[in-house]
Amino acid sequence: MELETRTPANSAVVLVDYVTGYANLIRSQPLSENITGAVALARMAVGYKMPLVVSIGPEQDPRGGLYPEVSREIGDHPIIHRGGTFDAFGHPEFERAIEATGVKHLILGGLATEGCIQSTALSALRKGYGVSIVADAVAGLTQVAHDTAITRLVSAGVTPLTWLALASELQVSYDNVETVDVFLAVQALSSSFTMNAATMENVSRISRGER
């Protein structure tokens, strides 16, 4: 079994259909957590200088555009507008963008788990890519739909992980000082780490005799 570490050199981040119009449809995850996962993936791609492919629906899509929070993270990075295909590889521009990354492993996040994510992930496997799905950065219309899609994808060979686990795998160690600020910026998206950081700062101030 292949246990190759995912690195900025061998992996690309692929964001599919983080569209504002889907926000009122997903039920397997709170919208705020889905946005956080999307932002974390975008922040990692930009910060670690990873290949990034972003795709949503038609340019004048009545369902809306890319999450604004993700737009702020990626800046002027190009967005591939697809037609009605659920499998993003069904759009030639998307497939060309993936091929242009030159990597063999795709890290996938987006909406919806049982729809475009499932179709795109399975297509990537058929084309010989290794695929990781960021389970807390995808969401389905119901919990059952999401869980069933994840189960099918894992059975097919997709690796599940979380966005913070991915950040840890990319960073490897706090001693990698060149990118530790990127890791901390991603880590800060976790409410648990934010609360812990505040607690540790309070302890530090008390130990210094400060109020």
Coordinates of N, CA and C in Angstrom, one line a residue:
M1 N 0.8 -1.2 0.0 CA 0.0 0.0 0.0 C 0.9 1.2 0.0
E2 N 0.6 2.2 -0.9 CA 1.4 3.4 -1.0 C 1.1 4.3 0.2
L3 N 2.1 4.8 0.8 CA 2.0 5.7 2.0 C 2.8 7.0 1.7
E4 N 2.8 7.4 0.5 CA 3.6 8.6 0.2 C 3.0 9.8 0.9
T5 N 3.9 10.6 1.5 CA 3.5 11.8 2.1 C 3.0 12.8 1.1
R6 N 1.9 13.5 1.4 CA 1.4 14.6 0.5 C 2.3 15.8 0.7
T7 N 2.8 16.4 -0.3 CA 3.7 17.5 -0.2 C 3.2 18.6 -1.2
P8 N 3.7 19.8 -1.0 CA 3.4 20.9 -2.0 C 3.9 20.6 -3.4
A9 N 4.9 19.7 -3.5 CA 5.6 19.3 -4.7 C 4.8 18.2 -5.5
N10 N 4.1 17.4 -4.8 CA 3.5 16.2 -5.5 C 1.9 16.3 -5.5
S11 N 1.4 17.4 -4.9 CA -0.1 17.4 -4.8 C -0.6 18.8 -5.2
A12 N -1.9 18.7 -5.7 CA -2.6 20.0 -6.1 C -3.9 20.0 -5.3
V13 N -4.3 21.3 -4.9 CA -5.5 21.5 -4.3 C -6.6 21.8 -5.3
V14 N -7.7 21.1 -5.3 CA -8.8 21.2 -6.3 C -10.1 21.6 -5.5
L15 N -10.6 22.8 -5.9 CA -11.8 23.3 -5.2 C -12.9 23.3 -6.3
V16 N -14.0 22.6 -5.9 CA -15.1 22.4 -6.9 C -16.4 22.9 -6.3
D17 N -17.0 23.9 -6.9 CA -18.4 24.3 -6.7 C -18.6 24.8 -5.3
Y18 N -17.7 25.6 -4.7 CA -18.0 26.3 -3.5 C -18.8 27.6 -3.9
V19 N -20.1 27.3 -4.2 CA -21.0 28.3 -4.8 C -21.9 28.8 -3.7
T20 N -22.1 30.2 -3.6 CA -23.0 30.7 -2.6 C -24.4 30.2 -2.7
G21 N -24.9 29.9 -3.8 CA -26.3 29.4 -4.0 C -26.5 28.1 -3.4
Y22 N -25.4 27.3 -3.1 CA -25.6 26.0 -2.5 C -25.7 26.1 -0.9
A23 N -25.4 27.3 -0.4 CA -25.3 27.4 1.1 C -26.6 27.0 1.8
N24 N -27.8 27.2 1.2 CA -29.0 26.8 1.9 C -29.4 25.4 1.6
L25 N -28.6 24.6 0.9 CA -28.9 23.2 0.6 C -28.2 22.2 1.4
I26 N -27.0 22.5 1.8 CA -26.2 21.5 2.6 C -26.7 21.4 4.0
R27 N -26.7 20.1 4.4 CA -27.2 19.8 5.7 C -26.3 18.9 6.6
S28 N -25.2 18.4 6.0 CA -24.4 17.5 6.7 C -23.3 18.2 7.5
Q29 N -23.2 19.5 7.4 CA -22.2 20.3 8.0 C -22.7 21.8 8.1
P30 N -22.5 22.4 9.3 CA -22.9 23.8 9.3 C -22.1 24.6 8.3
L31 N -22.8 25.6 7.7 CA -22.2 26.4 6.6 C -20.9 27.0 7.1
S32 N -20.9 27.5 8.3 CA -19.7 28.2 8.8 C -18.5 27.3 8.8
E33 N -18.7 26.0 9.1 CA -17.6 25.0 9.1 C -17.2 24.7 7.6
N34 N -18.2 24.6 6.7 CA -17.8 24.4 5.3 C -17.0 25.5 4.8
I35 N -17.4 26.7 5.1 CA -16.6 27.9 4.6 C -15.2 27.9 5.2
T36 N -15.1 27.5 6.5 CA -13.8 27.4 7.1 C -12.9 26.4 6.4
G37 N -13.5 25.2 6.1 CA -12.7 24.2 5.4 C -12.2 24.7 4.0
A38 N -13.1 25.4 3.3 CA -12.8 25.9 2.0 C -11.6 27.0 2.1
V39 N -11.8 27.8 3.1 CA -10.7 28.9 3.3 C -9.4 28.2 3.7
A40 N -9.5 27.2 4.5 CA -8.2 26.5 4.9 C -7.5 25.9 3.7
L41 N -8.3 25.3 2.8 CA -7.6 24.7 1.6 C -7.0 25.8 0.7
A42 N -7.8 26.8 0.5 CA -7.3 27.9 -0.3 C -6.0 28.5 0.3
R43 N -6.1 28.7 1.6 CA -4.9 29.3 2.3 C -3.7 28.4 2.2
M44 N -3.9 27.1 2.3 CA -2.8 26.2 2.2 C -2.2 26.2 0.8
A45 N -3.1 26.2 -0.2 CA -2.6 26.2 -1.6 C -1.8 27.5 -1.9
V46 N -2.2 28.6 -1.4 CA -1.5 29.9 -1.7 C -0.3 29.9 -0.8
G47 N -0.4 29.6 0.4 CA 0.7 29.8 1.4 C 1.9 28.8 1.1
Y48 N 1.5 27.6 0.8 CA 2.6 26.6 0.5 C 2.9 26.5 -1.0
K49 N 2.4 27.4 -1.8 CA 2.7 27.6 -3.2 C 2.4 26.3 -4.0
M50 N 1.2 25.7 -3.7 CA 0.8 24.5 -4.3 C 0.0 24.8 -5.6
P51 N 0.0 23.9 -6.6 CA -0.9 24.1 -7.7 C -2.3 24.1 -7.2
L52 N -3.1 25.0 -7.8 CA -4.5 25.2 -7.3 C -5.4 25.2 -8.6
V53 N -6.4 24.4 -8.6 CA -7.4 24.5 -9.6 C -8.8 24.7 -9.0
V54 N -9.4 25.8 -9.4 CA -10.7 26.2 -8.9 C -11.8 26.2 -10.0
S55 N -12.9 25.5 -9.7 CA -13.9 25.4 -10.8 C -15.3 25.6 -10.1
I56 N -16.1 26.4 -10.8 CA -17.6 26.5 -10.4 C -18.4 26.4 -11.7
G57 N -19.7 26.7 -11.6 CA -20.6 26.6 -12.8 C -20.4 27.7 -13.8
P58 N -21.4 27.9 -14.6 CA -21.3 28.9 -15.7 C -21.0 30.3 -15.1
E59 N -20.4 31.1 -16.0 CA -20.0 32.5 -15.6 C -21.2 33.3 -15.1
Q60 N -22.3 33.2 -15.7 CA -23.5 34.0 -15.3 C -24.5 33.0 -14.5
D61 N -23.9 32.3 -13.6 CA -24.7 31.2 -12.9 C -25.7 31.9 -12.0
P62 N -27.0 31.6 -12.1 CA -28.0 32.2 -11.2 C -27.9 31.7 -9.8
R63 N -27.1 30.6 -9.6 CA -26.9 30.1 -8.2 C -25.9 30.9 -7.5
G64 N -25.2 31.8 -8.2 CA -24.2 32.7 -7.5 C -22.8 32.3 -7.9
G65 N -21.9 33.0 -7.3 CA -20.4 32.8 -7.6 C -19.7 32.1 -6.4
L66 N -18.4 32.1 -6.5 CA -17.6 31.5 -5.5 C -17.8 32.2 -4.2
Y67 N -17.7 31.3 -3.1 CA -17.7 31.9 -1.8 C -16.8 33.1 -1.7
P68 N -17.3 34.3 -1.2 CA -16.4 35.5 -1.2 C -15.2 35.3 -0.2
E69 N -15.4 34.4 0.8 CA -14.2 34.2 1.7 C -13.1 33.5 0.9
V70 N -13.5 32.6 0.0 CA -12.5 31.9 -0.8 C -11.9 32.8 -1.8
S71 N -12.7 33.7 -2.4 CA -12.2 34.7 -3.4 C -11.2 35.5 -2.8
R72 N -11.4 35.9 -1.5 CA -10.4 36.8 -0.9 C -9.0 36.1 -0.7
E73 N -9.1 34.8 -0.4 CA -7.9 34.0 -0.2 C -7.1 33.8 -1.5
I74 N -7.8 33.6 -2.6 CA -7.1 33.2 -3.9 C -6.8 34.4 -4.7
G75 N -7.4 35.6 -4.4 CA -7.1 36.8 -5.2 C -7.5 36.6 -6.7
D76 N -6.6 36.9 -7.6 CA -6.9 36.9 -9.0 C -6.6 35.6 -9.7
H77 N -6.5 34.5 -8.8 CA -6.3 33.2 -9.4 C -7.4 32.8 -10.4
P78 N -7.1 32.3 -11.5 CA -8.2 32.0 -12.5 C -9.2 31.0 -12.0
I79 N -10.5 31.1 -12.4 CA -11.6 30.2 -12.0 C -12.1 29.6 -13.3
I80 N -12.2 28.3 -13.3 CA -12.7 27.6 -14.5 C -14.2 27.5 -14.4
H81 N -14.9 28.1 -15.3 CA -16.4 28.0 -15.3 C -16.8 26.8 -16.2
R82 N -17.6 25.9 -15.6 CA -18.0 24.7 -16.3 C -19.5 24.9 -16.8
G83 N -19.9 24.0 -17.6 CA -21.4 24.0 -18.0 C -22.1 23.2 -16.9
G84 N -22.9 22.2 -17.4 CA -23.7 21.4 -16.5 C -23.2 20.1 -16.0
T85 N -21.9 19.8 -16.4 CA -21.4 18.5 -16.1 C -21.1 18.4 -14.6
F86 N -21.5 17.3 -14.0 CA -21.2 17.0 -12.6 C -19.8 16.6 -12.4
D87 N -19.2 15.8 -13.3 CA -17.8 15.5 -13.3 C -17.0 16.6 -13.9
A88 N -16.2 17.3 -13.0 CA -15.5 18.4 -13.5 C -14.5 18.1 -14.7
F89 N -14.1 16.8 -14.7 CA -13.2 16.4 -15.8 C -14.0 16.3 -17.1
G90 N -15.3 16.4 -17.1 CA -16.1 16.5 -18.3 C -15.9 17.8 -19.1
H91 N -15.3 18.8 -18.4 CA -15.0 20.1 -19.0 C -13.5 20.1 -19.5
P92 N -13.3 20.3 -20.8 CA -11.9 20.2 -21.2 C -10.9 21.1 -20.6
E93 N -11.4 22.3 -20.3 CA -10.5 23.3 -19.6 C -10.0 22.8 -18.2
F94 N -10.9 22.2 -17.5 CA -10.6 21.7 -16.2 C -9.6 20.6 -16.3
E95 N -9.8 19.7 -17.2 CA -8.8 18.6 -17.4 C -7.5 19.1 -17.8
R96 N -7.4 20.1 -18.7 CA -6.1 20.6 -19.1 C -5.4 21.3 -17.9
A97 N -6.2 22.0 -17.0 CA -5.6 22.6 -15.9 C -5.0 21.6 -14.9
I98 N -5.7 20.5 -14.7 CA -5.2 19.4 -13.9 C -3.9 18.9 -14.4
E99 N -3.9 18.6 -15.7 CA -2.7 18.0 -16.4 C -1.6 19.0 -16.2
A100 N -1.9 20.3 -16.3 CA -0.8 21.3 -16.3 C -0.1 21.4 -14.9
T101 N -0.8 20.9 -13.9 CA -0.1 20.9 -12.6 C 1.1 20.0 -12.5
G102 N 1.1 18.9 -13.3 CA 2.2 18.0 -13.3 C 2.3 17.1 -12.1
V103 N 1.3 17.1 -11.2 CA 1.3 16.3 -10.0 C 0.5 15.0 -10.2
K104 N 0.7 14.1 -9.3 CA 0.0 12.8 -9.4 C -1.1 12.6 -8.3
H105 N -1.2 13.6 -7.4 CA -2.1 13.5 -6.3 C -3.0 14.8 -6.2
L106 N -4.3 14.6 -6.1 CA -5.3 15.7 -6.0 C -5.9 15.7 -4.7
I107 N -6.0 16.9 -4.1 CA -6.6 17.1 -2.8 C -7.9 17.9 -3.0
L108 N -9.1 17.2 -2.8 CA -10.3 17.7 -3.2 C -11.2 18.2 -2.1
G109 N -11.8 19.4 -2.4 CA -12.8 19.9 -1.5 C -13.9 20.6 -2.3
G110 N -15.1 20.7 -1.7 CA -16.2 21.4 -2.5 C -17.6 20.9 -2.2
L111 N -18.5 21.1 -3.1 CA -19.9 20.7 -2.9 C -20.4 20.1 -4.2
A112 N -21.4 19.2 -4.1 CA -21.8 18.5 -2.9 C -21.1 17.2 -2.9
T113 N -21.0 16.6 -1.7 CA -20.2 15.3 -1.6 C -20.8 14.2 -2.5
E114 N -22.1 14.1 -2.5 CA -22.7 13.0 -3.3 C -22.9 13.4 -4.8
G115 N -22.6 14.6 -5.1 CA -22.8 15.1 -6.5 C -21.4 15.3 -7.2
C116 N -21.1 16.5 -7.4 CA -19.9 16.8 -8.2 C -18.6 16.3 -7.6
I117 N -18.5 16.3 -6.3 CA -17.3 15.8 -5.6 C -17.1 14.3 -5.9
Q118 N -18.2 13.5 -5.7 CA -18.1 12.1 -5.9 C -17.8 11.8 -7.4
S119 N -18.4 12.5 -8.3 CA -18.2 12.2 -9.7 C -16.8 12.6 -10.2
T120 N -16.3 13.8 -9.7 CA -15.0 14.2 -10.0 C -13.9 13.3 -9.4
A121 N -14.1 12.9 -8.2 CA -13.1 12.1 -7.5 C -13.0 10.7 -8.2
L122 N -14.1 10.1 -8.5 CA -14.1 8.8 -9.2 C -13.4 8.9 -10.6
S123 N -13.7 10.0 -11.3 CA -13.1 10.2 -12.6 C -11.6 10.4 -12.4
A124 N -11.1 11.1 -11.4 CA -9.7 11.3 -11.2 C -9.0 9.9 -10.9
L125 N -9.7 9.1 -10.2 CA -9.1 7.7 -9.9 C -9.0 7.0 -11.2
R126 N -10.0 7.0 -12.1 CA -10.0 6.3 -13.3 C -8.8 6.8 -14.2
K127 N -8.5 8.1 -14.0 CA -7.4 8.6 -14.8 C -6.0 8.4 -14.2
G128 N -6.0 7.7 -13.1 CA -4.7 7.3 -12.5 C -4.2 8.3 -11.4
Y129 N -5.0 9.3 -11.0 CA -4.5 10.1 -10.0 C -4.8 9.5 -8.6
G130 N -3.9 9.8 -7.6 CA -4.2 9.6 -6.2 C -5.2 10.7 -5.8
V131 N -6.1 10.4 -5.0 CA -7.1 11.4 -4.6 C -7.3 11.4 -3.1
S132 N -7.2 12.5 -2.5 CA -7.6 12.7 -1.1 C -8.8 13.6 -1.0
I133 N -9.8 13.3 -0.2 CA -11.0 14.1 0.0 C -10.9 14.7 1.4
V134 N -11.1 16.0 1.5 CA -11.0 16.6 2.8 C -12.4 16.6 3.4
A135 N -12.6 15.7 4.3 CA -14.0 15.3 4.8 C -14.7 16.5 5.4
D136 N -14.0 17.4 6.1 CA -14.6 18.5 6.8 C -14.6 19.8 5.9
A137 N -14.3 19.6 4.6 CA -14.4 20.7 3.7 C -15.3 20.3 2.5
V138 N -16.1 19.3 2.7 CA -17.1 18.9 1.7 C -18.4 18.7 2.5
A139 N -19.5 18.8 1.9 CA -20.8 18.7 2.6 C -21.9 18.2 1.6
G140 N -22.9 17.5 2.1 CA -23.9 16.9 1.3 C -25.3 17.5 1.7
L141 N -26.3 17.1 0.9 CA -27.6 17.6 1.1 C -28.3 17.0 2.3
T142 N -27.8 15.8 2.7 CA -28.2 15.2 4.0 C -27.0 14.5 4.6
Q143 N -27.1 14.1 5.8 CA -25.9 13.4 6.5 C -25.8 12.1 5.8
V144 N -26.9 11.4 5.5 CA -26.8 10.1 4.9 C -26.2 10.2 3.5
A145 N -26.5 11.2 2.7 CA -26.0 11.3 1.4 C -24.5 11.6 1.5
H146 N -24.0 12.4 2.4 CA -22.6 12.7 2.6 C -21.9 11.5 3.0
D147 N -22.4 10.8 4.1 CA -21.7 9.6 4.6 C -21.6 8.5 3.6
T148 N -22.7 8.3 2.8 CA -22.7 7.3 1.8 C -21.6 7.5 0.7
A149 N -21.6 8.8 0.3 CA -20.6 9.2 -0.7 C -19.2 9.0 -0.2
I150 N -18.9 9.4 1.0 CA -17.6 9.2 1.6 C -17.2 7.7 1.6
T151 N -18.2 6.9 2.0 CA -17.9 5.5 2.1 C -17.6 4.9 0.7
R152 N -18.4 5.3 -0.3 CA -18.1 4.8 -1.6 C -16.7 5.2 -2.1
L153 N -16.4 6.5 -1.9 CA -15.1 7.0 -2.4 C -13.9 6.3 -1.7
V154 N -14.1 6.1 -0.3 CA -13.0 5.4 0.4 C -12.8 4.0 -0.1
S155 N -14.0 3.3 -0.3 CA -14.0 1.9 -0.9 C -13.3 1.9 -2.2
A156 N -13.4 3.0 -3.0 CA -12.8 3.0 -4.3 C -11.3 3.4 -4.3
G157 N -10.8 3.8 -3.2 CA -9.4 4.2 -3.1 C -9.1 5.6 -2.7
V158 N -10.1 6.4 -2.5 CA -9.8 7.8 -2.1 C -9.4 7.8 -0.6
T159 N -8.5 8.7 -0.3 CA -8.0 8.8 1.1 C -8.7 10.0 1.8
P160 N -9.4 9.7 2.9 CA -10.1 10.8 3.6 C -9.1 11.4 4.7
L161 N -9.3 12.7 4.8 CA -8.5 13.4 5.8 C -9.2 14.7 6.2
T162 N -8.7 15.4 7.2 CA -9.3 16.7 7.5 C -8.4 17.8 7.1
W163 N -8.9 19.0 7.1 CA -8.0 20.1 6.6 C -6.8 20.4 7.6
L164 N -7.0 20.2 8.9 CA -5.9 20.4 9.8 C -4.9 19.3 9.7
A165 N -5.4 18.1 9.5 CA -4.5 17.0 9.3 C -3.6 17.2 8.0
L166 N -4.3 17.7 7.0 CA -3.5 18.0 5.7 C -2.5 19.1 6.0
A167 N -2.8 20.1 6.7 CA -1.9 21.2 7.0 C -0.7 20.6 7.8
S168 N -0.9 19.7 8.7 CA 0.1 19.1 9.5 C 1.0 18.2 8.6
E169 N 0.4 17.5 7.7 CA 1.2 16.7 6.8 C 2.1 17.6 5.8
L170 N 1.6 18.7 5.4 CA 2.3 19.6 4.5 C 3.5 20.3 5.3
Q171 N 3.2 20.7 6.6 CA 4.1 21.4 7.3 C 5.2 20.5 7.9
V172 N 4.8 19.3 8.4 CA 5.7 18.3 8.9 C 6.2 18.6 10.3
S173 N 6.7 19.9 10.5 CA 7.3 20.2 11.8 C 7.2 21.8 12.0
Y174 N 7.1 22.2 13.3 CA 7.2 23.6 13.6 C 8.6 24.1 13.3
D175 N 9.6 23.2 13.2 CA 10.9 23.6 12.9 C 11.1 24.0 11.5
N176 N 10.2 23.7 10.6 CA 10.3 24.2 9.2 C 9.9 25.7 9.2
V177 N 10.8 26.5 9.6 CA 10.5 27.9 9.8 C 10.1 28.7 8.6
E178 N 10.5 28.2 7.4 CA 10.1 28.9 6.2 C 8.6 29.0 6.0
T179 N 7.9 28.0 6.4 CA 6.5 28.0 6.2 C 5.6 27.9 7.5
V180 N 6.3 28.0 8.6 CA 5.5 27.9 9.9 C 4.4 28.9 10.0
D181 N 4.7 30.1 9.5 CA 3.6 31.2 9.5 C 2.4 30.8 8.7
V182 N 2.6 30.0 7.6 CA 1.5 29.5 6.9 C 0.7 28.5 7.7
F183 N 1.4 27.6 8.3 CA 0.7 26.6 9.2 C 0.0 27.3 10.3
L184 N 0.6 28.3 10.9 CA -0.1 28.9 12.1 C -1.4 29.7 11.6
A185 N -1.3 30.2 10.4 CA -2.4 31.0 9.8 C -3.6 30.0 9.5
V186 N -3.2 28.8 9.1 CA -4.3 27.8 8.9 C -4.8 27.3 10.2
Q187 N -3.9 27.0 11.1 CA -4.3 26.5 12.5 C -5.2 27.5 13.2
A188 N -5.0 28.8 12.9 CA -5.8 29.8 13.6 C -7.3 29.7 13.2
L189 N -7.6 29.0 12.1 CA -9.0 28.8 11.6 C -9.7 27.9 12.5
S190 N -9.0 27.1 13.3 CA -9.6 26.1 14.3 C -10.0 26.9 15.6
S191 N -11.2 26.8 15.9 CA -11.7 27.5 17.2 C -11.0 26.9 18.4
S192 N -10.7 25.6 18.4 CA -10.0 25.0 19.5 C -8.6 25.6 19.7
F193 N -7.8 25.7 18.6 CA -6.5 26.3 18.7 C -6.6 27.8 19.1
T194 N -7.6 28.5 18.6 CA -7.7 29.9 18.9 C -8.0 30.1 20.4
M195 N -8.9 29.3 21.0 CA -9.1 29.3 22.4 C -7.9 28.9 23.2
N196 N -7.2 27.9 22.8 CA -6.0 27.4 23.5 C -5.0 28.5 23.5
A197 N -4.8 29.2 22.3 CA -3.8 30.2 22.2 C -4.1 31.4 23.2
A198 N -5.4 31.7 23.3 CA -5.8 32.8 24.2 C -5.5 32.4 25.7
T199 N -5.8 31.1 26.0 CA -5.6 30.6 27.3 C -4.1 30.6 27.7
M200 N -3.3 30.1 26.8 CA -1.9 30.1 27.0 C -1.3 31.5 27.2
E201 N -1.8 32.5 26.4 CA -1.4 33.9 26.6 C -1.7 34.4 28.0
N202 N -2.9 34.1 28.4 CA -3.3 34.5 29.8 C -2.4 33.9 30.8
V203 N -2.1 32.6 30.7 CA -1.2 31.9 31.7 C 0.1 32.6 31.6
S204 N 0.6 32.9 30.4 CA 1.9 33.6 30.3 C 1.9 34.9 31.0
R205 N 0.9 35.7 30.8 CA 0.8 37.0 31.4 C 0.8 36.9 32.9
I206 N 0.0 36.0 33.4 CA -0.1 35.8 34.9 C 1.3 35.4 35.5
S207 N 2.0 34.5 34.7 CA 3.3 34.1 35.2 C 4.3 35.2 35.2
R208 N 4.0 36.2 34.4 CA 4.9 37.4 34.3 C 4.5 38.5 35.3
G209 N 3.4 38.2 36.1 CA 2.9 39.1 37.1 C 2.1 40.2 36.5
E210 N 1.6 40.0 35.2 CA 0.8 41.0 34.6 C -0.7 40.7 34.8
R211 N -1.5 41.7 34.7 CA -3.0 41.6 34.9 C -3.7 41.9 33.6

